[in-house]
Amino acid sequence: MKKSINFSKVIFIMGILLLILINLTACQQTTNTRPNNNNSDDEEILIDQEFDRILGVIKNVDTANRRLFVYDIENEKLVTLNIDGSVVLQNKFGEPITLQQFKMGDMVRTKYEINTLVPEQVQITAQVWEFQRVSNVIVNKENQTVQRGNDHFKYTDEVLVLYNGIPIEITDVTPNDQVTLKGYRDKVWVIILDSGHGFIELKNHEYFIDGIIEVGSNIMEVIKSRTRIPVPVGVHRIVIDKPQHDPVIREVMIEKDQVVILDLGRDVPREGDLKINLAQSDVKVYINGKRFDDLSNPIRLPFGVYVIVAEKEGYLRYEDSINFNQPQFSYPINLEKQEQQVISNYMHVNSPSNVELYLNGDYIGMIPVSIPIKPGNHSITLRREGYFSKLYTVEILDNGKDSFFTFPELVKIQSNTEGNSENVNETNVQE
């Protein structure tokens, strides 16, 4: 009886142990099944994801919503990247940075998931070219090119031009500005205006016209009646030079888009030396009505307008007005000879009397007449009412002597004698 009870206890205990073993086995199987299900889900997620890689320019940084607006320069499209805590952000040296450290104009490489637009990594790339703080950059808007020295780059409408982090127009860039250029291959994508330009405008500078203005060591221009010179931002040494005048030196501070007026009125001399050079001797010279006898030395005069008169017997009177505005001014005068009046010989016609005399077709008077006449051949016509007219050709010799002529009487019209023409030489010439 006692053995039967002990055997029952043993069976009972073994049953309990068997149940415990079954439960433990079931739990182990459940645990081993779960990882297999999870791995299957992950594989499905990885299969559904698609990624894209781009090289682009940051057009905007939205730190509030943690977004980067990047223009893909290879595919020419704007991509908005969502930046969460899992995204690796790096500078061009591979060092970690924050979203706030990215700025407009940075060129980056990134790989992002197309559906979520979440990148794995965004890094400022060193695989682009960059020229820092260069000047004499020429923008050709018509051809959409940028020239730096002998290098020519293209640009598109998507080029980003910045000044103090603010977008500006590319037409605001001049050769006088210092800029940083960033680009890839043959295109420039970012232009940063490091220092802009202002202007220097000259005032009361008439005296210095055709002189030279130098700004620093890079800018040199000829001074004109209207002079406005674009100058880079900063402090500059200005030198204004004109022959026969000490250089004018100024120092000015130029700010962007500012116009600095440079008044040269106080630098203009108030008087100078006028040297009159005469081509002839014994010439009487008057300046504003005052005669100056000694012209061997320069005449000291205040600047202004003067009337100069020069006279000499046998020469034409000279008169001119000058604007005297130079410290030293040489003024030449060369008088023109006055034409000598031709002293004519005289022709005396004594007969026939009471007859009209015409010389070369012009009426002279009634014979006897005496008139001045030049040497050479002349026509003489004799007329009288009721008589035939007579035409003669006479020669006046160039010997300085007077000529005397006596012509035949005219023939009345009632007679049968016809008028004719004759050649008559001068006769009875009196010295």
XYZ file of C-alpha atoms in Angstrom:
431
model
C 0.000 0.000 0.000
C 2.807 2.321 0.899
C 4.676 1.535 -2.354
C 1.549 2.317 -4.417
C 1.273 5.778 -2.877
C 4.924 6.596 -3.560
C 4.606 5.471 -7.143
C 1.632 7.789 -7.695
C 3.604 10.743 -6.352
C 6.405 10.014 -8.733
C 4.021 9.879 -11.668
C 2.433 13.166 -10.608
C 5.770 14.940 -10.314
C 6.917 13.669 -13.694
C 3.707 14.910 -15.262
C 4.282 18.389 -13.872
C 7.862 18.422 -15.158
C 6.651 17.344 -18.593
C 4.155 20.217 -18.748
C 6.847 22.698 -17.746
C 9.157 21.368 -20.472
C 6.420 21.656 -23.100
C 5.730 25.306 -22.138
C 9.410 26.186 -22.279
C 9.730 24.673 -25.745
C 6.706 26.603 -27.001
C 8.095 29.895 -25.695
C 11.450 29.268 -27.357
C 9.784 28.590 -30.684
C 7.785 31.819 -30.432
C 10.906 33.791 -29.665
C 12.789 32.301 -32.602
C 9.926 33.042 -34.993
C 9.702 36.831 -34.375
C 13.157 37.804 -35.693
C 12.424 35.989 -38.917
C 9.228 38.034 -39.419
C 11.075 41.349 -38.725
C 13.859 40.599 -41.201
C 11.290 39.965 -43.898
C 9.679 43.396 -43.311
C 13.057 45.175 -43.490
C 13.843 43.500 -46.770
C 10.554 44.740 -48.224
C 11.312 48.345 -47.086
C 14.804 48.296 -48.620
C 13.429 46.990 -51.878
C 10.841 49.844 -52.069
C 13.368 52.666 -51.423
C 14.963 54.587 -54.413
C 17.864 57.011 -54.110
C 19.278 59.784 -56.290
C 22.613 61.585 -56.210
C 22.999 65.221 -57.182
C 25.558 68.018 -57.395
C 23.893 71.317 -56.734
C 23.785 74.838 -55.343
C 21.998 75.698 -52.125
C 19.377 78.284 -53.062
C 17.892 78.625 -49.562
C 18.287 77.274 -46.022
C 15.060 76.872 -43.995
C 16.271 76.152 -40.468
C 12.796 76.505 -38.945
C 11.379 73.643 -41.011
C 14.745 71.914 -41.413
C 14.831 71.996 -45.196
C 17.500 72.651 -47.818
C 16.547 73.969 -51.258
C 19.173 72.665 -53.680
C 19.309 73.360 -57.425
C 20.512 70.250 -59.260
C 22.938 71.723 -61.825
C 23.233 68.488 -63.802
C 19.510 67.783 -64.176
C 18.488 71.462 -63.941
C 15.790 71.120 -61.311
C 15.152 72.372 -57.775
C 15.078 69.717 -55.032
C 13.755 70.330 -51.498
C 15.571 68.109 -48.994
C 14.092 67.264 -45.600
C 16.766 67.183 -42.930
C 16.095 64.994 -39.882
C 18.369 63.882 -37.090
C 19.686 60.894 -39.015
C 21.190 62.981 -41.848
C 24.970 63.336 -41.842
C 25.972 66.979 -42.519
C 29.621 67.713 -43.386
C 31.862 70.506 -44.622
C 34.234 69.987 -47.535
C 36.832 68.470 -45.185
C 34.387 65.814 -44.005
C 33.952 67.423 -40.578
C 30.450 67.415 -39.041
C 28.499 70.691 -39.160
C 24.966 71.796 -38.324
C 22.175 72.824 -40.655
C 22.640 76.433 -39.556
C 26.194 76.381 -40.925
C 25.020 75.832 -44.491
C 24.431 79.040 -46.449
C 23.129 80.193 -49.791
C 25.704 79.697 -52.521
C 27.295 76.579 -51.037
C 27.800 73.856 -53.624
C 27.006 70.398 -52.218
C 26.843 66.729 -53.117
C 24.082 64.593 -51.629
C 22.332 61.226 -51.870
C 18.650 61.350 -50.992
C 15.648 59.031 -50.932
C 13.350 60.030 -53.769
C 10.015 59.432 -52.012
C 10.806 61.025 -48.657
C 13.412 63.521 -49.946
C 15.459 62.672 -46.878
C 19.186 62.524 -47.673
C 21.632 60.120 -46.174
C 24.358 62.764 -46.298
C 24.864 66.379 -47.411
C 28.448 67.547 -47.844
C 29.888 70.824 -49.122
C 31.843 69.594 -52.113
C 35.435 70.331 -52.981
C 34.954 68.972 -56.493
C 34.102 72.385 -57.972
C 36.397 75.268 -58.950
C 36.440 78.537 -57.027
C 38.184 81.899 -57.547
C 38.154 84.054 -54.427
C 38.152 87.865 -54.292
C 39.023 88.501 -57.929
C 38.442 91.758 -59.810
C 38.238 92.875 -63.446
C 35.471 90.329 -64.014
C 33.460 91.203 -67.122
C 29.836 90.073 -67.439
C 28.398 89.859 -70.947
C 24.658 89.664 -70.439
C 23.891 89.312 -74.132
C 26.075 86.211 -74.544
C 25.576 85.064 -70.938
C 29.310 84.765 -70.323
C 31.656 85.767 -67.524
C 35.247 86.666 -68.352
C 38.115 86.536 -65.888
C 41.389 87.328 -67.599
C 41.721 84.825 -70.419
C 39.111 82.487 -68.925
C 35.546 82.537 -70.261
C 32.667 80.812 -68.476
C 29.015 80.425 -69.385
C 26.098 81.009 -67.037
C 22.366 80.324 -67.089
C 19.356 82.150 -65.705
C 19.779 80.055 -62.540
C 23.122 81.650 -61.646
C 23.044 82.820 -58.023
C 24.470 86.313 -57.424
C 24.789 87.374 -53.780
C 25.830 90.443 -51.824
C 25.881 90.134 -48.032
C 23.871 86.935 -48.419
C 21.101 88.689 -50.370
C 20.389 87.849 -54.041
C 21.096 90.684 -56.497
C 21.037 91.059 -60.276
C 24.046 89.944 -62.282
C 24.012 93.343 -64.001
C 25.069 94.858 -60.665
C 28.498 93.256 -61.076
C 31.145 95.540 -62.633
C 34.871 95.064 -63.327
C 35.564 97.316 -60.340
C 34.029 94.846 -57.877
C 35.804 92.098 -56.013
C 33.903 88.842 -56.434
C 34.152 85.147 -55.682
C 33.264 82.804 -58.535
C 32.130 79.207 -58.044
C 31.415 76.805 -60.838
C 31.604 73.367 -62.331
C 33.317 72.570 -65.595
C 32.684 75.441 -68.050
C 29.829 77.131 -66.157
C 29.744 79.557 -63.274
C 26.889 78.911 -60.850
C 27.594 81.290 -57.971
C 28.900 84.884 -57.957
C 29.453 86.416 -54.536
C 30.029 90.161 -54.454
C 32.719 90.417 -51.773
C 33.072 94.175 -52.038
C 30.906 96.321 -54.295
C 31.643 99.728 -55.739
C 30.704 103.341 -55.372
C 31.560 106.376 -57.480
C 33.908 109.361 -57.437
C 32.513 112.417 -59.189
C 34.643 115.503 -59.878
C 33.383 119.038 -59.298
C 34.923 122.420 -60.231
C 37.554 120.531 -62.193
C 37.558 122.469 -65.481
C 41.189 123.438 -64.972
C 42.184 119.753 -64.737
C 40.397 118.615 -67.925
C 42.672 116.360 -70.032
C 44.724 115.632 -66.939
C 44.943 112.191 -65.305
C 43.124 110.834 -62.243
C 44.567 107.748 -60.539
C 42.633 105.677 -58.001
C 44.949 103.353 -56.141
C 47.197 101.404 -58.478
C 44.550 99.857 -60.729
C 42.401 102.714 -62.039
C 43.648 105.509 -64.309
C 41.430 107.731 -66.462
C 41.650 110.940 -68.467
C 39.653 113.752 -66.861
C 36.740 114.927 -69.009
C 34.145 117.672 -68.656
C 31.925 115.141 -66.873
C 33.860 112.594 -64.874
C 32.202 109.880 -62.747
C 34.429 106.903 -61.995
C 33.241 103.577 -60.501
C 35.559 102.671 -57.616
C 35.691 99.541 -55.409
C 34.444 99.832 -51.844
C 37.150 100.828 -49.382
C 39.692 103.552 -48.670
C 41.535 104.832 -51.737
C 44.370 107.251 -52.460
C 43.395 109.651 -55.244
C 46.060 111.419 -57.319
C 45.112 114.085 -59.870
C 47.946 115.092 -62.147
C 48.258 117.767 -64.798
C 51.390 119.096 -66.503
C 52.870 122.241 -64.956
C 50.875 121.724 -61.770
C 51.677 119.971 -58.523
C 49.724 116.717 -58.090
C 46.535 116.911 -56.027
C 46.412 114.042 -53.521
C 43.295 113.046 -51.598
C 42.157 110.030 -49.587
C 38.512 108.993 -49.749
C 36.301 106.302 -48.261
C 33.956 104.618 -50.744
C 30.844 102.701 -49.725
C 28.678 100.569 -51.980
C 26.491 102.620 -54.355
C 27.696 105.851 -52.699
C 28.739 108.857 -54.802
C 31.663 110.807 -53.339
C 31.936 114.365 -54.695
C 35.552 115.493 -55.057
C 35.581 119.306 -55.215
C 38.788 120.561 -56.827
C 37.898 124.240 -56.618
C 40.401 125.013 -53.874
C 43.174 123.226 -55.780
C 42.874 125.404 -58.884
C 45.543 128.151 -59.108
C 44.260 131.722 -59.298
C 46.931 133.290 -61.544
C 49.661 132.312 -63.962
C 52.364 133.465 -66.379
C 51.418 134.406 -69.944
C 54.329 134.367 -72.416
C 53.635 136.082 -75.727
C 55.909 134.997 -78.579
C 55.992 137.410 -81.528
C 57.089 136.327 -84.991
C 57.788 139.959 -85.961
C 59.660 142.683 -84.104
C 58.446 146.161 -83.129
C 54.885 144.939 -82.681
C 52.558 146.882 -80.397
C 50.707 144.474 -78.074
C 47.646 145.348 -76.010
C 45.975 143.117 -73.397
C 42.479 144.281 -72.453
C 43.422 147.703 -73.842
C 46.668 148.046 -71.887
C 49.887 148.206 -73.902
C 52.796 145.955 -72.929
C 56.156 147.075 -74.330
C 58.473 144.547 -72.672
C 57.502 141.039 -73.738
C 60.865 139.406 -73.084
C 59.537 137.992 -69.794
C 56.183 136.315 -69.012
C 53.327 138.541 -67.891
C 51.797 137.627 -64.505
C 48.006 137.713 -64.803
C 45.005 136.482 -62.805
C 43.035 133.743 -64.506
C 40.256 135.041 -66.714
C 39.244 136.062 -70.231
C 41.528 138.506 -72.043
C 41.454 140.296 -75.410
C 44.861 140.485 -77.098
C 45.524 143.013 -79.880
C 48.746 143.240 -81.934
C 49.519 145.969 -84.482
C 52.367 146.856 -86.819
C 52.528 149.113 -89.834
C 52.296 147.143 -93.039
C 50.528 144.219 -91.325
C 46.914 143.354 -90.701
C 45.594 144.139 -87.230
C 45.479 141.020 -85.006
C 42.793 140.505 -82.342
C 41.880 137.398 -80.333
C 40.086 136.464 -77.097
C 41.630 133.801 -74.831
C 40.497 132.004 -71.680
C 43.647 132.136 -69.552
C 43.473 129.341 -66.964
C 46.898 127.720 -66.796
C 49.874 128.436 -64.525
C 52.136 128.731 -67.570
C 50.812 129.503 -71.014
C 52.702 130.301 -74.212
C 50.800 132.331 -76.807
C 52.274 132.782 -80.334
C 51.377 135.732 -82.596
C 52.305 135.843 -86.280
C 50.983 138.871 -88.141
C 49.873 138.731 -91.760
C 51.256 141.211 -94.231
C 48.856 143.770 -95.580
C 48.386 143.605 -99.331
C 50.200 146.431 -101.104
C 47.796 148.687 -102.925
C 48.488 148.510 -106.677
C 49.406 151.942 -107.952
C 47.797 152.114 -111.417
C 49.155 153.915 -114.424
C 46.990 156.672 -115.821
C 45.506 156.737 -119.279
C 44.891 160.148 -120.819
C 42.569 160.491 -123.853
C 42.549 163.972 -125.378
C 40.513 163.585 -128.577
C 38.098 163.432 -130.198
C 36.439 165.835 -127.812
C 32.820 165.708 -126.717
C 32.718 161.953 -127.353
C 31.647 159.320 -124.794
C 34.396 156.912 -123.753
C 33.696 153.358 -122.552
C 36.500 151.252 -121.025
C 35.918 147.496 -121.153
C 32.196 148.192 -121.580
C 31.927 150.594 -118.609
C 31.086 154.260 -119.201
C 33.989 156.518 -118.168
C 33.048 160.003 -119.292
C 33.331 162.599 -122.047
C 36.678 163.062 -123.765
C 39.044 164.527 -122.700
C 39.407 162.140 -119.710
C 42.175 160.831 -117.450
C 41.664 157.570 -115.543
C 43.849 155.084 -113.591
C 44.368 151.868 -115.498
C 46.193 148.580 -114.949
C 48.737 147.240 -117.418
C 47.411 144.889 -120.095
C 45.000 144.881 -123.038
C 41.786 146.879 -122.782
C 38.873 147.694 -125.111
C 37.859 151.307 -125.653
C 34.564 152.299 -127.289
C 33.862 155.815 -128.558
C 30.235 156.906 -129.004
C 28.461 160.052 -130.072
C 24.888 160.599 -131.169
C 24.619 160.819 -134.972
C 28.023 159.210 -135.461
C 29.241 155.697 -136.021
C 30.708 154.172 -132.873
C 34.330 153.049 -132.906
C 35.935 150.164 -130.989
C 39.644 150.103 -130.271
C 41.935 147.646 -128.504
C 44.792 149.291 -126.625
C 47.775 147.885 -124.754
C 48.981 149.512 -121.542
C 52.619 148.771 -120.844
C 53.768 147.796 -117.344
C 56.513 150.391 -117.134
C 55.150 152.734 -114.491
C 54.473 155.477 -117.042
C 51.229 157.199 -118.011
C 49.731 156.537 -121.447
C 48.337 159.207 -123.757
C 45.937 158.467 -126.626
C 44.511 160.519 -129.474
C 41.843 158.845 -131.580
C 40.476 159.889 -134.992
C 37.284 161.887 -135.236
C 34.094 159.856 -135.512
C 32.300 159.600 -138.847
C 28.792 160.983 -139.242
C 26.076 158.500 -140.058
C 24.880 160.497 -143.153
C 28.072 159.663 -144.997
C 28.626 156.398 -146.898
C 31.597 155.479 -144.774
C 31.047 152.418 -142.574
C 32.372 152.148 -139.072
C 35.104 149.620 -138.422
C 37.365 148.343 -135.647
C 41.015 149.111 -135.386
C 43.958 148.241 -133.138
C 45.565 151.322 -131.709
C 48.885 151.364 -129.884
C 49.588 153.886 -127.242
C 51.295 156.989 -128.628
C 52.943 160.009 -127.297
C 53.745 158.349 -123.947
C 54.945 160.831 -121.423
C 57.280 159.798 -118.621
